[in-house]
Coordinates of C-alpha atoms in Angstrom, one line a residue:
M241 CA 0.7 20.2 -62.4
T242 CA -1.6 20.0 -66.2
T243 CA -1.9 21.8 -68.2
T244 CA -5.5 22.6 -66.5
H245 CA -4.5 22.6 -63.4
K246 CA -1.7 26.2 -64.1
L247 CA -4.7 28.0 -67.0
K248 CA -7.3 27.3 -63.8
G249 CA -4.8 28.5 -61.8
L250 CA -3.8 31.5 -63.8
S251 CA -7.6 32.5 -64.2
K252 CA -8.7 32.4 -61.0
A253 CA -5.6 34.9 -60.0
I254 CA -6.4 37.4 -62.7
L255 CA -9.5 37.1 -61.4
L256 CA -8.6 38.3 -57.9
A257 CA -6.2 40.3 -59.5
T258 CA -9.2 42.3 -60.8
C259 CA -11.4 42.6 -58.1
S260 CA -8.7 44.0 -56.4
L261 CA -7.6 46.9 -58.7
S262 CA -11.4 47.7 -59.6
A263 CA -12.6 47.9 -56.5
S264 CA -9.3 50.8 -55.5
V265 CA -10.0 52.6 -59.2
A266 CA -13.9 52.6 -58.4
V267 CA -12.4 54.8 -54.6
A268 CA -10.7 56.7 -57.4
A269 CA -13.2 57.5 -59.0
S270 CA -16.0 58.1 -57.3
N271 CA -13.3 60.6 -54.6
E272 CA -15.0 58.8 -52.0
P273 CA -12.9 58.3 -48.8
E274 CA -12.2 54.1 -47.9
Q275 CA -14.7 53.0 -45.1
L276 CA -12.8 50.0 -43.8
Y277 CA -15.3 49.2 -40.4
P278 CA -18.3 48.4 -41.3
P279 CA -21.4 48.6 -39.9
I280 CA -20.7 44.7 -37.7
T281 CA -23.3 43.5 -34.8
S282 CA -22.1 43.8 -31.5
E283 CA -22.6 40.4 -30.5
V284 CA -19.5 39.2 -32.0
L285 CA -17.4 42.1 -30.8
P286 CA -16.1 42.8 -27.2
E287 CA -17.6 45.1 -25.3
L288 CA -14.7 47.1 -25.0
A289 CA -14.5 47.4 -28.3
A290 CA -18.2 49.9 -28.5
K291 CA -18.8 53.1 -29.6
G292 CA -18.3 55.1 -26.2
S293 CA -19.9 57.7 -25.1
Y294 CA -18.5 61.2 -26.7
N295 CA -19.2 61.8 -30.2
V296 CA -15.0 63.1 -30.7
G297 CA -12.6 65.5 -32.9
V298 CA -9.6 65.3 -34.4
K299 CA -7.1 67.6 -35.7
T300 CA -3.9 68.4 -37.3
L301 CA -1.2 69.9 -35.8
D302 CA 3.0 70.7 -35.9
L303 CA 4.3 70.9 -33.5
V304 CA 8.8 72.0 -33.2
N305 CA 10.8 70.0 -30.3
P306 CA 13.6 72.4 -30.8
A307 CA 17.4 71.9 -30.2
Q308 CA 17.6 68.1 -31.2
F309 CA 20.4 66.0 -32.2
D310 CA 20.0 66.0 -35.5
P311 CA 21.8 61.6 -37.5
A312 CA 21.5 63.8 -40.3
T313 CA 24.9 66.6 -39.2
Q314 CA 25.4 65.6 -36.5
G315 CA 24.6 68.3 -35.2
Q316 CA 21.4 70.9 -33.6
K317 CA 18.2 71.1 -35.0
D318 CA 15.5 71.9 -34.5
R319 CA 12.3 68.6 -34.8
P320 CA 8.8 68.8 -36.6
L321 CA 6.1 66.7 -35.6
K322 CA 3.0 67.0 -37.1
V323 CA 0.3 65.0 -35.2
E324 CA -3.2 63.7 -35.4
V325 CA -5.6 64.9 -32.2
W326 CA -8.5 63.1 -31.5
Y327 CA -10.5 64.8 -28.1
P328 CA -14.5 65.0 -27.3
A329 CA -16.2 67.1 -29.2
A330 CA -18.3 69.5 -27.7
N331 CA -22.1 68.2 -27.8
T332 CA -22.7 70.8 -29.0
A333 CA -20.3 70.0 -32.4
K334 CA -21.4 69.4 -35.7
A335 CA -19.3 69.0 -39.2
P336 CA -19.7 66.1 -41.8
L337 CA -17.3 63.3 -41.2
S338 CA -13.7 63.4 -41.7
S339 CA -11.0 61.3 -43.6
Y340 CA -7.5 61.1 -43.4
T341 CA -4.4 61.1 -46.5
D342 CA -1.3 59.1 -46.4
E343 CA 0.9 57.0 -48.2
T344 CA 2.2 53.9 -48.7
R345 CA 5.1 52.3 -47.9
S346 CA 5.9 52.8 -52.4
G347 CA 3.8 56.5 -52.3
K348 CA 0.7 55.4 -53.2
E349 CA -1.9 58.2 -51.6
F350 CA -4.7 56.5 -50.4
T351 CA -7.9 58.8 -48.1
L352 CA -9.4 56.1 -45.2
Q353 CA -12.7 57.7 -43.5
A354 CA -13.7 59.1 -40.4
D355 CA -16.4 58.8 -37.6
A356 CA -14.8 62.1 -36.6
M357 CA -15.6 66.4 -37.4
R358 CA -12.4 67.9 -38.0
D359 CA -11.4 70.9 -36.1
V360 CA -14.5 71.3 -33.3
A361 CA -14.5 72.8 -30.2
I362 CA -13.6 70.6 -27.6
N363 CA -15.9 68.9 -24.7
N364 CA -15.6 71.5 -21.6
K365 CA -17.9 69.3 -19.1
E366 CA -15.1 67.4 -18.0
H367 CA -11.1 66.7 -18.1
Y368 CA -9.1 64.6 -20.5
P369 CA -6.2 62.4 -19.8
V370 CA -3.3 61.9 -22.3
I371 CA -2.5 59.0 -24.3
V372 CA 0.6 59.1 -26.8
L373 CA -0.1 56.7 -29.9
S374 CA 3.6 55.6 -31.5
H375 CA 3.7 54.3 -35.6
G376 CA 6.5 51.9 -36.2
Y377 CA 9.4 51.9 -39.0
T378 CA 8.2 53.4 -41.4
G379 CA 4.5 54.4 -41.0
Y380 CA 1.7 57.5 -40.2
R381 CA 0.5 59.2 -37.2
T382 CA -3.1 57.4 -38.3
I383 CA -2.6 53.8 -39.0
M384 CA -3.6 53.1 -35.5
Y385 CA -6.9 55.8 -36.4
Y386 CA -9.5 53.3 -35.0
L387 CA -7.6 53.8 -32.2
G388 CA -7.1 57.0 -31.8
E389 CA -10.7 57.5 -32.6
H390 CA -12.5 55.1 -30.1
L391 CA -10.0 56.1 -26.8
A392 CA -11.5 60.3 -27.9
S393 CA -14.9 58.8 -27.2
H394 CA -14.2 57.0 -24.5
G395 CA -12.8 60.6 -22.4
Y396 CA -9.5 60.7 -23.2
I397 CA -6.9 62.8 -25.8
V398 CA -5.2 61.0 -28.3
V399 CA -2.3 62.2 -29.4
A400 CA -0.6 60.6 -32.8
I401 CA 2.5 61.2 -34.0
D402 CA 4.6 61.7 -37.5
H403 CA 8.0 60.2 -36.6
T404 CA 9.9 63.0 -38.9
D405 CA 12.5 60.5 -40.7
S406 CA 10.3 57.7 -39.8
T407 CA 7.4 57.5 -41.8
N408 CA 6.1 56.1 -45.4
A409 CA 7.2 59.7 -46.9
D410 CA 9.9 60.2 -45.7
V411 CA 11.5 57.4 -46.5
D412 CA 12.2 55.6 -49.8
F413 CA 11.4 51.8 -47.9
K414 CA 12.4 50.3 -52.1
N415 CA 15.8 51.6 -53.1
A416 CA 16.5 53.0 -49.2
P417 CA 15.2 51.3 -46.4
F418 CA 17.3 52.1 -43.6
S419 CA 17.9 56.2 -44.4
G420 CA 16.1 57.3 -41.6
F421 CA 16.4 54.2 -39.1
F422 CA 19.2 56.2 -36.3
S423 CA 17.1 58.8 -36.3
T424 CA 14.3 56.6 -35.4
L425 CA 16.7 54.9 -32.9
I426 CA 17.3 58.0 -31.3
N427 CA 13.5 60.3 -31.1
R428 CA 11.3 57.8 -31.1
S429 CA 11.0 58.2 -26.4
R430 CA 12.3 61.6 -27.3
D431 CA 8.8 62.1 -29.6
Q432 CA 7.1 61.0 -27.5
Q433 CA 7.8 61.6 -24.3
F434 CA 8.3 65.6 -26.1
V435 CA 4.8 65.6 -26.9
I436 CA 3.0 64.9 -23.8
N437 CA 5.1 67.7 -21.6
Y438 CA 3.3 69.5 -24.7
F439 CA 0.1 68.9 -23.7
N440 CA -0.2 68.8 -20.1
E441 CA 2.2 71.8 -19.6
Q442 CA 1.9 74.2 -23.2
N443 CA -0.9 76.0 -23.7
N444 CA -2.4 74.5 -27.2
F445 CA -6.4 74.3 -27.6
A446 CA -7.0 71.1 -25.1
S447 CA -5.0 73.5 -22.7
K448 CA -8.7 73.3 -19.7
Q449 CA -9.0 70.2 -20.6
V450 CA -6.0 68.3 -19.2
D451 CA -5.9 65.7 -16.7
K452 CA -2.5 67.4 -15.7
K453 CA -2.3 63.8 -13.3
S454 CA -2.6 61.2 -15.7
A455 CA -1.1 60.8 -19.2
G456 CA -0.6 57.5 -21.5
V457 CA 2.2 56.4 -24.2
I458 CA 0.9 53.3 -26.9
G459 CA 3.4 51.7 -29.4
Y460 CA 3.4 49.6 -32.1
S461 CA 6.4 47.9 -33.7
M462 CA 9.6 51.3 -33.0
G463 CA 6.9 53.0 -31.2
G464 CA 6.5 50.3 -29.1
Y465 CA 10.6 50.3 -28.7
G466 CA 10.3 53.9 -27.8
A467 CA 7.8 53.7 -25.2
V468 CA 9.0 51.4 -23.1
N469 CA 12.5 53.0 -23.1
T470 CA 10.2 55.8 -21.9
I471 CA 8.5 54.0 -18.8
G472 CA 11.8 53.4 -18.0
G473 CA 13.2 50.5 -19.9
C474 CA 16.3 51.9 -20.2
Y475 CA 18.4 51.3 -24.2
A476 CA 21.9 49.5 -23.4
F477 CA 23.4 48.8 -27.0
N478 CA 26.6 47.1 -27.3
E479 CA 29.4 48.2 -30.3
Q480 CA 28.2 44.7 -32.3
T481 CA 24.4 46.3 -32.0
T482 CA 25.5 49.9 -32.5
A483 CA 27.4 48.8 -36.0
M484 CA 24.3 46.4 -36.8
F485 CA 22.1 49.9 -36.5
T486 CA 23.7 52.7 -37.3
G487 CA 25.6 51.2 -39.5
M488 CA 29.4 52.5 -39.0
K489 CA 32.3 50.9 -38.5
D490 CA 34.9 53.8 -37.4
P491 CA 35.0 51.8 -33.5
V492 CA 35.9 55.9 -32.3
Q493 CA 32.6 56.7 -33.8
I494 CA 31.2 54.1 -32.8
E495 CA 32.1 54.6 -28.8
K496 CA 30.3 57.9 -29.7
V497 CA 27.0 57.1 -31.1
Q498 CA 26.8 54.0 -28.6
Q499 CA 27.2 56.6 -25.3
L500 CA 24.2 58.9 -27.0
L501 CA 22.2 56.0 -27.8
N502 CA 22.4 54.8 -24.2
S503 CA 20.1 56.7 -22.4
C504 CA 16.0 56.5 -20.5
A505 CA 13.1 57.7 -20.3
G506 CA 13.1 60.6 -23.1
G507 CA 16.7 61.3 -23.1
Q508 CA 18.1 61.0 -19.7
Y509 CA 21.1 59.8 -19.4
Q510 CA 21.8 60.8 -15.7
N511 CA 19.4 58.7 -13.2
P512 CA 16.3 58.6 -15.4
K513 CA 13.4 60.2 -13.2
I514 CA 10.0 58.5 -15.3
D515 CA 7.4 60.8 -15.6
P516 CA 4.7 60.1 -12.4
R517 CA 2.3 61.1 -15.0
I518 CA 2.3 58.0 -17.2
K519 CA 0.4 55.6 -15.7
A520 CA 0.3 53.2 -18.7
M521 CA 1.4 51.7 -21.4
V522 CA 0.9 49.4 -24.3
A523 CA 3.6 47.8 -26.3
F524 CA 2.2 46.0 -30.2
A525 CA 5.1 43.9 -31.4
P526 CA 8.6 46.0 -28.9
W527 CA 12.0 45.9 -31.4
G528 CA 14.5 45.2 -29.8
G529 CA 13.9 42.3 -27.0
Q530 CA 15.6 39.8 -29.6
H531 CA 18.3 42.1 -30.0
A532 CA 19.6 42.9 -25.9
I533 CA 18.5 46.3 -26.7
F534 CA 16.5 47.3 -22.9
D535 CA 18.9 47.1 -19.5
A536 CA 17.7 44.0 -17.6
K537 CA 17.5 45.8 -14.3
A538 CA 16.1 49.1 -15.6
M539 CA 13.5 46.8 -17.2
Q540 CA 13.2 45.0 -13.8
N541 CA 12.7 48.2 -12.0
I542 CA 9.7 49.1 -13.5
R543 CA 6.4 49.9 -12.2
V544 CA 3.8 51.3 -14.8
P545 CA 1.3 49.2 -15.9
S546 CA 2.8 47.7 -19.0
L547 CA 0.6 45.2 -21.3
Y548 CA 3.0 43.5 -24.0
V549 CA 0.8 42.4 -27.5
A550 CA 2.6 40.2 -29.7
G551 CA 2.2 37.4 -32.9
D552 CA 3.8 33.9 -31.7
L553 CA 4.6 33.7 -36.1
D554 CA 6.6 37.4 -35.4
D555 CA 9.4 37.0 -38.0
I556 CA 10.2 41.6 -37.1
S557 CA 10.4 41.5 -33.8
G558 CA 10.7 38.0 -32.3
F559 CA 8.0 36.7 -30.4
E560 CA 11.0 35.0 -28.3
G561 CA 12.0 38.6 -27.4
I562 CA 9.3 39.4 -26.4
K563 CA 8.3 37.1 -24.5
N564 CA 12.1 38.1 -22.9
L565 CA 10.3 42.6 -22.6
Y566 CA 7.3 40.7 -20.6
N567 CA 9.0 38.8 -18.5
Q568 CA 11.7 41.5 -17.7
T569 CA 9.5 44.5 -17.0
G570 CA 9.1 44.6 -13.3
S571 CA 6.3 45.7 -13.0
Q572 CA 3.3 44.5 -10.2
D573 CA 1.0 45.3 -13.1
K574 CA 1.9 43.5 -16.4
Y575 CA 0.6 41.8 -19.5
M576 CA 0.5 39.6 -22.9
L577 CA -2.0 39.0 -24.8
T578 CA -1.2 36.8 -27.9
Y579 CA -1.9 36.3 -31.2
K580 CA -1.7 32.8 -32.3
N581 CA -1.0 32.4 -35.4
A582 CA -0.3 36.4 -36.0
R583 CA 3.7 38.1 -37.9
H584 CA 4.5 41.0 -37.4
N585 CA 1.3 43.2 -38.3
I586 CA -1.4 43.2 -35.0
A587 CA -1.5 46.7 -35.0
P588 CA -2.3 48.6 -38.1
H589 CA -5.4 48.9 -40.4
P590 CA -6.9 46.6 -42.1
A591 CA -5.0 47.7 -46.3
P592 CA -6.2 50.0 -48.3
A593 CA -7.4 49.7 -51.6
I594 CA -4.7 50.5 -53.4
A595 CA -2.1 49.1 -50.7
Q596 CA -4.1 45.2 -52.2
S597 CA -3.8 46.1 -55.3
S598 CA 0.1 47.1 -54.9
S599 CA 2.9 44.2 -54.3
E600 CA 4.4 43.2 -50.9
L601 CA 5.7 46.5 -50.0
D602 CA 2.3 47.1 -49.6
I603 CA -0.4 44.8 -49.1
G604 CA 2.8 43.5 -46.0
H605 CA 2.3 46.4 -44.2
Y606 CA -1.0 45.7 -43.1
Y607 CA -2.0 42.2 -43.8
E608 CA -1.7 39.6 -41.7
P609 CA -1.5 35.6 -43.2
S610 CA -4.4 33.8 -41.1
W611 CA -5.9 36.7 -39.1
S612 CA -8.7 38.6 -40.4
M613 CA -7.2 42.7 -38.5
R614 CA -11.2 44.0 -38.5
T615 CA -10.8 41.0 -35.5
I616 CA -7.2 42.0 -34.4
N617 CA -8.4 46.2 -34.7
E618 CA -11.3 45.1 -32.2
T619 CA -10.0 43.4 -30.7
N620 CA -7.0 45.6 -29.7
K621 CA -10.0 48.1 -29.4
H622 CA -10.7 46.1 -26.0
F623 CA -8.1 45.3 -24.9
V624 CA -7.4 49.0 -24.8
L625 CA -9.6 51.1 -23.9
A626 CA -9.4 48.2 -20.3
M627 CA -5.7 49.7 -19.7
M628 CA -6.4 52.6 -19.6
D629 CA -9.0 52.6 -17.7
C630 CA -7.5 50.4 -15.3
H631 CA -5.1 52.1 -15.1
V632 CA -5.3 55.8 -15.7
K633 CA -8.7 56.4 -15.1
G634 CA -7.9 54.5 -11.8
I635 CA -12.0 53.3 -12.6
T636 CA -11.5 49.1 -11.3
T637 CA -14.6 48.2 -12.4
Q638 CA -13.0 47.8 -16.2
C639 CA -9.5 46.2 -14.2
E640 CA -11.5 42.6 -14.7
Y641 CA -11.2 42.1 -18.6
L642 CA -7.7 42.4 -17.8
D643 CA -7.5 39.0 -15.6
L644 CA -8.0 36.3 -17.5
P645 CA -7.1 32.3 -17.2
Q646 CA -4.4 32.5 -19.9
N647 CA -6.1 30.1 -23.2
G648 CA -10.0 31.8 -24.5
D649 CA -10.2 29.0 -27.0
Q650 CA -12.9 28.0 -24.4
A651 CA -11.5 23.6 -23.8
V652 CA -14.0 21.2 -23.7
V653 CA -13.5 19.8 -20.3
D654 CA -16.1 16.6 -19.1
A655 CA -18.6 17.0 -21.4
K656 CA -18.8 21.2 -21.6
P657 CA -16.3 24.1 -23.2
L658 CA -14.4 26.5 -20.5
P659 CA -16.2 29.8 -20.3
Q660 CA -14.8 32.7 -22.2
W661 CA -12.6 35.5 -21.8
R662 CA -14.7 38.3 -19.8
G663 CA -16.4 40.7 -22.4
F664 CA -15.9 38.0 -24.7
D665 CA -19.2 36.5 -26.5
N666 CA -19.4 32.6 -26.4
R667 CA -17.1 31.3 -29.2
F668 CA -14.9 34.4 -29.9
S669 CA -12.0 34.6 -27.1
T670 CA -10.5 32.4 -30.3
G671 CA -7.3 31.7 -30.9
M672 CA -5.6 34.7 -28.2
D673 CA -3.7 33.1 -25.3
W674 CA -3.3 35.4 -22.2
Q675 CA -0.8 36.0 -19.1
Q676 CA -0.3 38.5 -15.9
A677 CA 1.9 39.1 -13.2
K678 CA -0.9 38.3 -10.3
P679 CA -3.1 35.2 -10.8
H680 CA -6.0 34.9 -12.0
A681 CA -9.1 34.8 -9.5
K682 CA -10.7 32.2 -10.3

């Protein structure tokens, strides 16, 4: 490479870095929450990505799951869980739109603009199913806030969990990246089931409005690992995987921990019973399939409708591992959406400005090299709503959005492009594949 080309490349890199830094400094200086989803014409968005008829309220609650196993002390300890709850707001509710403050993996704080009103009254005209939203390792409760707001606007109560020991704030990802992983292995499904139980069975602000017959669970990465277990995909850790993912070396301790890990459906061990309220599960890039963490027979016995979402270049959960989970799942209503040329970051919101001007440690939590995160998020909204409306609320017309041909690229046949996927405008269903258990009704 010539000196001139090197200088041009260096100049370009400096310019890009300066622009990113300027953007984050400008946001910080104005003290205004970042808007990650500026208005965009509906003509390029999937049909079910459109906002629903309800305005959205949001609350932050501090819950406690009593007497849970604590990996740090090897004893019983109350487990605190902070949750963000999105819900249909009362028609009379009027308040400024709120914001969400979180931090990157390296501890840099940022604030994002919400499309929800803080602490307003819930709409008391209907009953709404509870949907649990479960982040990965590491993460935070609002990393998929776009899904929480979207489902709430369509008549759901969405509860996103800060999984204790597993958040960006809990884990020093640079110096001790696996410090919370043992806790994550044990608690993901337990946390999800506890939240469903809490909002369906205990007194809370939404008690009178909860549809106590129907619920759903959505998980990303380790949240997906938990979600598969919650619907009956029992864990099957062996000695090798137990040692590998806990760092233990003593055979006696490994055996005890292996028995502890191999739970099912929210921490059950003997004759586990799946919560009959759970009518649908969505797993984004679920971890564990690549290591045979799940019991194959238990997977075959799953009956809960399930949607798996993956990038075919996922190098964290492994695309083949995710496909194995889909193939092993016994539900007659199962689907798999694949983003071609995507890696693992197929669920989080776009990178905030502070992450864009930081290191790969931060921006690597959000960035997809071949995809727009906005495009992925809008597509996720479409398919998740179709899944919940079809299987949780039983709206049969919404099931049509889940009955698709395998490829959405509109290949040209006999000089004419094939039709786009249902719910997508012409030319905008590209880059994805779809699988389903039932034959496509052409």
